[in-house]
CSV table of C-alpha atoms in Angstrom, one decimal:
chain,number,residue,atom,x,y,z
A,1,UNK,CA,0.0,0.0,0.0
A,2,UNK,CA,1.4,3.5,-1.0
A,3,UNK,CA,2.0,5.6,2.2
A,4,UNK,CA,0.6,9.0,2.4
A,5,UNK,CA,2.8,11.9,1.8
A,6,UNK,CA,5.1,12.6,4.8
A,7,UNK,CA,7.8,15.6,5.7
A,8,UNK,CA,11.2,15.1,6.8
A,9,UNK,CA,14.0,17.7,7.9
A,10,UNK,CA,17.3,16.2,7.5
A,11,UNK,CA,20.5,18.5,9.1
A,12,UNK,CA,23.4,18.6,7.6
A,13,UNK,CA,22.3,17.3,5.0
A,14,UNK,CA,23.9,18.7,1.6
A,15,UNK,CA,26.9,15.9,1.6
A,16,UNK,CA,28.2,12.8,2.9
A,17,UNK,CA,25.8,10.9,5.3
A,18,UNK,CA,23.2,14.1,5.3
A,19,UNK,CA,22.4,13.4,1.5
A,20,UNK,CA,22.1,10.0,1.0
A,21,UNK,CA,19.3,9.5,4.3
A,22,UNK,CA,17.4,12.7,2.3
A,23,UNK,CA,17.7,10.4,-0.8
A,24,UNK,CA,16.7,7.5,0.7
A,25,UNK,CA,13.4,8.8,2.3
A,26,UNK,CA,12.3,10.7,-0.8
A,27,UNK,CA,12.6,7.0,-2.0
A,28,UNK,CA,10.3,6.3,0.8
A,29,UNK,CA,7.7,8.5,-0.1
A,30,UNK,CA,9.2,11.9,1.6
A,31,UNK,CA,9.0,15.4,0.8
A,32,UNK,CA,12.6,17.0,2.0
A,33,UNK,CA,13.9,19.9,3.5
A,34,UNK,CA,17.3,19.8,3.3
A,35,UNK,CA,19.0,21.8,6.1
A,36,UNK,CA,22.4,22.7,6.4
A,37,UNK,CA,24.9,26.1,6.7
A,38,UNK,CA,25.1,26.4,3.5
A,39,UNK,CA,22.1,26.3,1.5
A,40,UNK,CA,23.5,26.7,-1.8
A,41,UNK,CA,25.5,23.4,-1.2
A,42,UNK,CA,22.6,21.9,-0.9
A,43,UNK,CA,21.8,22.1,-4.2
A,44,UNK,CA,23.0,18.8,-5.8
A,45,UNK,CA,20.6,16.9,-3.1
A,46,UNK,CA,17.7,18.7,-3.6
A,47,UNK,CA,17.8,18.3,-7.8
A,48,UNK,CA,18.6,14.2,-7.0
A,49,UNK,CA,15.6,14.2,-5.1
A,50,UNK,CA,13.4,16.2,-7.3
A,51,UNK,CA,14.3,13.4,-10.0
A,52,UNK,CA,13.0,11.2,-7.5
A,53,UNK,CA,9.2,12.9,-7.8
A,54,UNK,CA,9.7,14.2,-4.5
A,55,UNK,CA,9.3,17.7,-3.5
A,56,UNK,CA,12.5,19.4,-1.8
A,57,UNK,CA,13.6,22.7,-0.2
A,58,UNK,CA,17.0,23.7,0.6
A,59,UNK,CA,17.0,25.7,4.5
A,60,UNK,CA,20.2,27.5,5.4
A,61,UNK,CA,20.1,26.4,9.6
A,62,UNK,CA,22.8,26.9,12.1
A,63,UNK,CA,21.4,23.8,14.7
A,64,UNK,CA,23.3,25.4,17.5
A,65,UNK,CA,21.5,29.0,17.2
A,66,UNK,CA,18.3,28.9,18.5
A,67,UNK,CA,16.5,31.9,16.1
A,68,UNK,CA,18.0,29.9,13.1
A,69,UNK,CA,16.7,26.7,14.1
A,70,UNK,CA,12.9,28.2,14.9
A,71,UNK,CA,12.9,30.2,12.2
A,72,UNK,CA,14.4,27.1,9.9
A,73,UNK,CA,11.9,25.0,10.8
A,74,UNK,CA,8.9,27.5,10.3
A,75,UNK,CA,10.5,28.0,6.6
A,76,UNK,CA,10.1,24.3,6.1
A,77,UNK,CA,6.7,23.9,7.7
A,78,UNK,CA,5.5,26.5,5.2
A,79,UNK,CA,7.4,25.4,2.2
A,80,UNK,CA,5.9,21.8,2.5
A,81,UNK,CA,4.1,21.0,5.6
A,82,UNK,CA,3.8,19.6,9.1
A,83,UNK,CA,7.2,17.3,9.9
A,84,UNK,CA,6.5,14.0,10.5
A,85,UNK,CA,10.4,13.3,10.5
A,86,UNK,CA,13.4,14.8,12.2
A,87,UNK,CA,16.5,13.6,11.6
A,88,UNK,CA,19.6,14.9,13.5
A,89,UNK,CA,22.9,14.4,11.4
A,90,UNK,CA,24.5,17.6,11.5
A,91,UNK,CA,27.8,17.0,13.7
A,92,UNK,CA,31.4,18.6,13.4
A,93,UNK,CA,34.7,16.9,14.7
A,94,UNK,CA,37.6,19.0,16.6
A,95,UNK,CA,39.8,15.9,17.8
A,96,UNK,CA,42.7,16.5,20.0
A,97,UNK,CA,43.8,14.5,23.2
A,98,UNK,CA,42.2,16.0,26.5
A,99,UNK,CA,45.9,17.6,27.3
A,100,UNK,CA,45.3,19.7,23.7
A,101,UNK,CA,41.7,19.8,23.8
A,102,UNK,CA,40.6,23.8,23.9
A,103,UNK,CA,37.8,24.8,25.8
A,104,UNK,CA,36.8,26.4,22.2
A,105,UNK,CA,37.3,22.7,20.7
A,106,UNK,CA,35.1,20.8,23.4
A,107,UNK,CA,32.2,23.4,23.2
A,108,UNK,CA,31.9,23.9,19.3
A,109,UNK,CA,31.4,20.3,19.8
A,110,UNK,CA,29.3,20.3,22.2
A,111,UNK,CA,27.4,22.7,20.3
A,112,UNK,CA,26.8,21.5,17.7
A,113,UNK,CA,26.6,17.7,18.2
A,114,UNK,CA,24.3,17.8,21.3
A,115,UNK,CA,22.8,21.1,21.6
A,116,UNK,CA,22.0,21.4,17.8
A,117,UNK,CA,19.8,18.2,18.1
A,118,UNK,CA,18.2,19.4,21.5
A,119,UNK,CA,17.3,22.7,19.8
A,120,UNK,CA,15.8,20.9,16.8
A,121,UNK,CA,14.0,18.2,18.7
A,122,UNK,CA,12.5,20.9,20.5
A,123,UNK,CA,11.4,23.0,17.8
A,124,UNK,CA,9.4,20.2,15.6
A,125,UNK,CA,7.9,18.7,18.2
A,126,UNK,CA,4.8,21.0,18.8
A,127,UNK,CA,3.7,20.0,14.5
A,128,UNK,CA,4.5,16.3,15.4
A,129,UNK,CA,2.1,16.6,18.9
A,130,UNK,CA,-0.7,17.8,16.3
A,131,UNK,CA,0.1,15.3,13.5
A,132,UNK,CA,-0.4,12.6,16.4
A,133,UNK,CA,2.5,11.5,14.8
A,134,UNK,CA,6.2,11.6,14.7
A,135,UNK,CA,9.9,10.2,14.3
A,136,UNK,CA,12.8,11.7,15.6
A,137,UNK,CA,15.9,10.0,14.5
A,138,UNK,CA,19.3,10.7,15.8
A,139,UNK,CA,23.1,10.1,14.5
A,140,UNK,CA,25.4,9.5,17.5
A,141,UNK,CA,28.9,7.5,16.8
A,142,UNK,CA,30.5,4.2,18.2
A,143,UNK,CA,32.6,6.9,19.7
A,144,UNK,CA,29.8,7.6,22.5
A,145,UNK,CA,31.4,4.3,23.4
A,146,UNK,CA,34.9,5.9,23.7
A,147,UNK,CA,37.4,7.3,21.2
A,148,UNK,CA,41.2,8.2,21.6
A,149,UNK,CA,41.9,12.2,20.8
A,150,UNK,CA,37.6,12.7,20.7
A,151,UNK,CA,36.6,13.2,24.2
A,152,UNK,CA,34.4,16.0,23.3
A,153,UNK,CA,32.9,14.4,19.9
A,154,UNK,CA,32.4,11.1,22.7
A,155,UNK,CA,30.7,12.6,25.2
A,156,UNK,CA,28.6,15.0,23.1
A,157,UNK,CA,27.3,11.3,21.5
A,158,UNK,CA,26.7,9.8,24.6
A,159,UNK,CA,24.7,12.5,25.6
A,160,UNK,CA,22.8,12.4,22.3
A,161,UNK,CA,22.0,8.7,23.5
A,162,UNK,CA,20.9,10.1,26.8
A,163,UNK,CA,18.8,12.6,25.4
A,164,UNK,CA,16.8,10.5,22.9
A,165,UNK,CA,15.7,7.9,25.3
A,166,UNK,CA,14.7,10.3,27.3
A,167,UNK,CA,12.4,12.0,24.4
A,168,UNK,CA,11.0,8.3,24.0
A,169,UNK,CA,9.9,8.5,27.2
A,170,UNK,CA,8.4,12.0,26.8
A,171,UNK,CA,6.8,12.1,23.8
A,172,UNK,CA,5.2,8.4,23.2
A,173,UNK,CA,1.7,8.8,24.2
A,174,UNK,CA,1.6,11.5,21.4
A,175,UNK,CA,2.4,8.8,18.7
A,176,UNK,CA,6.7,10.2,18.6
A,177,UNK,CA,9.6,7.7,18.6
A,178,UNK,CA,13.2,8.4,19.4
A,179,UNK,CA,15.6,6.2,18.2
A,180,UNK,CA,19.2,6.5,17.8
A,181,UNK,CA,21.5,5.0,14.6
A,182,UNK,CA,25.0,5.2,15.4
A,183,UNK,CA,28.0,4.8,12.6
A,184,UNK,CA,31.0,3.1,12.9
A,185,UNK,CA,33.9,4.2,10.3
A,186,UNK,CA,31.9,5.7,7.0
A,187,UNK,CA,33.5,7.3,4.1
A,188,UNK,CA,32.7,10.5,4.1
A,189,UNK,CA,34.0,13.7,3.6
A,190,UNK,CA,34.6,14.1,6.9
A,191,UNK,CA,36.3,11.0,7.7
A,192,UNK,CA,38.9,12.2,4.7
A,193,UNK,CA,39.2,15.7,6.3
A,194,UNK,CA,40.3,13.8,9.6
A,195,UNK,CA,43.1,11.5,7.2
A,196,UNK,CA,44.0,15.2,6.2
A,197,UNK,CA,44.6,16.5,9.4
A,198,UNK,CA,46.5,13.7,10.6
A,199,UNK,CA,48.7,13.9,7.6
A,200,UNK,CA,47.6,10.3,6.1
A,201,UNK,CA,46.3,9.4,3.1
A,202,UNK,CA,42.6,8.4,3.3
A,203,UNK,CA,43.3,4.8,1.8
A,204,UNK,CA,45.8,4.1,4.5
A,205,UNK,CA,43.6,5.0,7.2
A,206,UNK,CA,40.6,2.7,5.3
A,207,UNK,CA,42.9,0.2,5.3
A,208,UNK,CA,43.7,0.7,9.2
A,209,UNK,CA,40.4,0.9,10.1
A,210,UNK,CA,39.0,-2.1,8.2
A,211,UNK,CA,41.7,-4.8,9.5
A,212,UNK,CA,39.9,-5.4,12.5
A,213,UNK,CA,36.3,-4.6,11.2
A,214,UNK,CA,34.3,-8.6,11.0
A,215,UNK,CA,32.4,-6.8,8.0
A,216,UNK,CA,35.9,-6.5,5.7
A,217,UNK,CA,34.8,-3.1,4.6
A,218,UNK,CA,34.1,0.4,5.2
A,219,UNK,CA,30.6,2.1,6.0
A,220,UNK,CA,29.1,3.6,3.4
A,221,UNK,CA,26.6,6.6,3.7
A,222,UNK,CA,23.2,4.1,2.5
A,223,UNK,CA,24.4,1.8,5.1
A,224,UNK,CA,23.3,4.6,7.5
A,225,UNK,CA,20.5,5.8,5.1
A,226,UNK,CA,18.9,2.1,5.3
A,227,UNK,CA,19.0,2.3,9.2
A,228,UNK,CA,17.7,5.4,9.3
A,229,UNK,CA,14.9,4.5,7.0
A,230,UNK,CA,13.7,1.6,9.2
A,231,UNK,CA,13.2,4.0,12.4
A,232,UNK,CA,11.3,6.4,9.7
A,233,UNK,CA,8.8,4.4,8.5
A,234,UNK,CA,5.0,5.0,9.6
A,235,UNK,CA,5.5,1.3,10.5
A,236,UNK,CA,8.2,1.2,12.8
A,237,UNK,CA,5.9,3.0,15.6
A,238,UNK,CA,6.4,0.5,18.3
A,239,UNK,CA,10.3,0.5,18.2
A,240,UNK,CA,11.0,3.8,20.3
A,241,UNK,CA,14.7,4.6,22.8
A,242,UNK,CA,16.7,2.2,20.7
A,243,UNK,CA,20.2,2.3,19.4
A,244,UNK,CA,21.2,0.7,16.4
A,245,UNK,CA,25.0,0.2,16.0
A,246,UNK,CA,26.2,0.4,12.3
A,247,UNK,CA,29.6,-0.6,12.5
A,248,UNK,CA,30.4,-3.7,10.6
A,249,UNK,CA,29.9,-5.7,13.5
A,250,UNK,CA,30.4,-5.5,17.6
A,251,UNK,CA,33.1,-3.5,18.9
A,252,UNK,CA,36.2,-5.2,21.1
C-alpha cells in the first residue's frame, strides 16, 4: 500500500551521510527539507531528489542557534508541511587528546553535536504533537562508546543517546519515537578531512580501520540511510529509545 505523503527535515544534509538519508526517504515517499549552513551546497541533493518525484527545499540552519533553528523549521513547515520526521545528522569533529583539547574545541562540539539536536528536537515537536505522529531519529557514533583524541565528539554522543531515550519516554503517548543510529567508520567527507589533518592518506587510514572490522569493509553513507529509514517508517511505531550500532559488527 502507497503511504501517504510525509515531511522530513534532514540537518546537515547537503553531503556525505546528510544526502544519502534525504535520498533515501524521498525513495520512501518523503518530501525534503534539506538543512544545512550552507544552502547553496545543498543544491545537488535537492535536484537528485526532485528526479526522485519528491518535493525538496533547501533551509540555510545553524542547529546550534536557536532563532536559526525556529525560524528554519517555520521555513520548512511552510514550504511543505507539518514534519513528520526529524533527523539529526549535523555533527562537526575538533579531535585533539584532552591535554590539547581547547575549551573552544570541546564546546563547538558540544554545540553542535548535542545542543543542535536538542534545539531541533525541541522545535518540531509541537507539528508532530498535532500530526499525532512523529519520528525523531538521531546520528550519534560508536565513539559515544569511547574514542582516543575525541573526548568531546564522545561525550557530546553519549549525551545524544541520553537525550533521545529520554524523548522516547516523553513524547510516546503522542504517537513520537526516538531512536538512535549510530555509525561506525563511513566514508565520508569528513572521515577524509580527519586523514588530512592527521597527515595520512585516506586509503591508508581505510585500510587501518577495516583490518579489524568482521564486515571486511568500510561504511558507506546508504548503510546509515537504510538504518535510518527503518526508524522512519510509519510502520516502525512500536520501536522507540533504541540504538542501532552500524559498525560492521560488535566492537572489542
Amino acid at each position: 500500500m502507497t503511504q501517504p505523503s510525509r515531511v522530513a527535515l534532514v540537518t546537515g544534509g547537503a553531503r556525505g551521510i546528510g544526502a544519502a538519508i534525504a535520498e533515501r526517504l524521498a525513495a520512501d515517499g518523503c518530501d525534503i527539507a534539506v538543512m544545512d549552513l550552507d544552502p547553496a551546497a545543498c543544491a545537488d541533493t535537492v535536484a537528485r531528489i526532485e528526479a526522485l518525484g519528491r518535493r525538496a527545499i533547501a533551509v540555510a540552519v545553524d542547529v546550534a542557534n536557536e532563532a536559526s533553528v525556529q525560524f528554519a523549521v517555520e521555513a520548512a513547515e511552510a514550504a511543505l508541511g507539518p514534519p513528520a520526521v526529524l533527523v539529526n545528522n549535523a555533527g562537526v569533529l575538533r579531535e585533539k587528546t584532552l591535554a590539547k583539547m581547547t575549551l573552544d574545541d570541546w564546546q563547538v562540539v558540544q554545540d553542535v553535536n548535542l545542543r543542535g539536536a536538542f534545539l531541533m528536537c525541541r522545535a518540531v515537536q509541537p507539528a508532530m504533537r498535532r500530526l499525532g505522529h512523529g519520528r525523531i531519529i538521531n546520528l550519534a557514533s560508536i565513539a559515544a562508546l569511547g574514542a582516543y583524541g575525541q573526548a568531546n565528539y564522545a561525550a557530546a554522543k553519549a549525551g545524544l543517546i541520553g537525550l533521545t531515550k529520554t524523548l522516547a519516554l516523553e513524547m510516546g503517548k503522542s504517537g513520537i519515537t526516538a531512536n538512535v543510529v549510530a555509525p561506525g567508520f563511513v566514508v565520508t567527507p569528513m572521515t577524509a578531512a580527519v586523514a588530512e589533518r592527521l597527515g595520512v592518506t585516506f586509503e591508508a587510514m581505510i585500510a587501518d580501520v577495516v583490518r579489524d572490522m568482521p564486515a571486511g569493509r568500510p561504511g558507506q553513507p546508504e548503510d546509515i540511510a537504510n538504518a535510518v529509514a527503518f526508524f522512519a517508517d510509519p510502520r516502525s511505531g512500536f520501536v522507540s529509545g533504541q540504538v542501532l550500532f552500524v559498525a560492521g559488527g560488535p566492537r572489542g
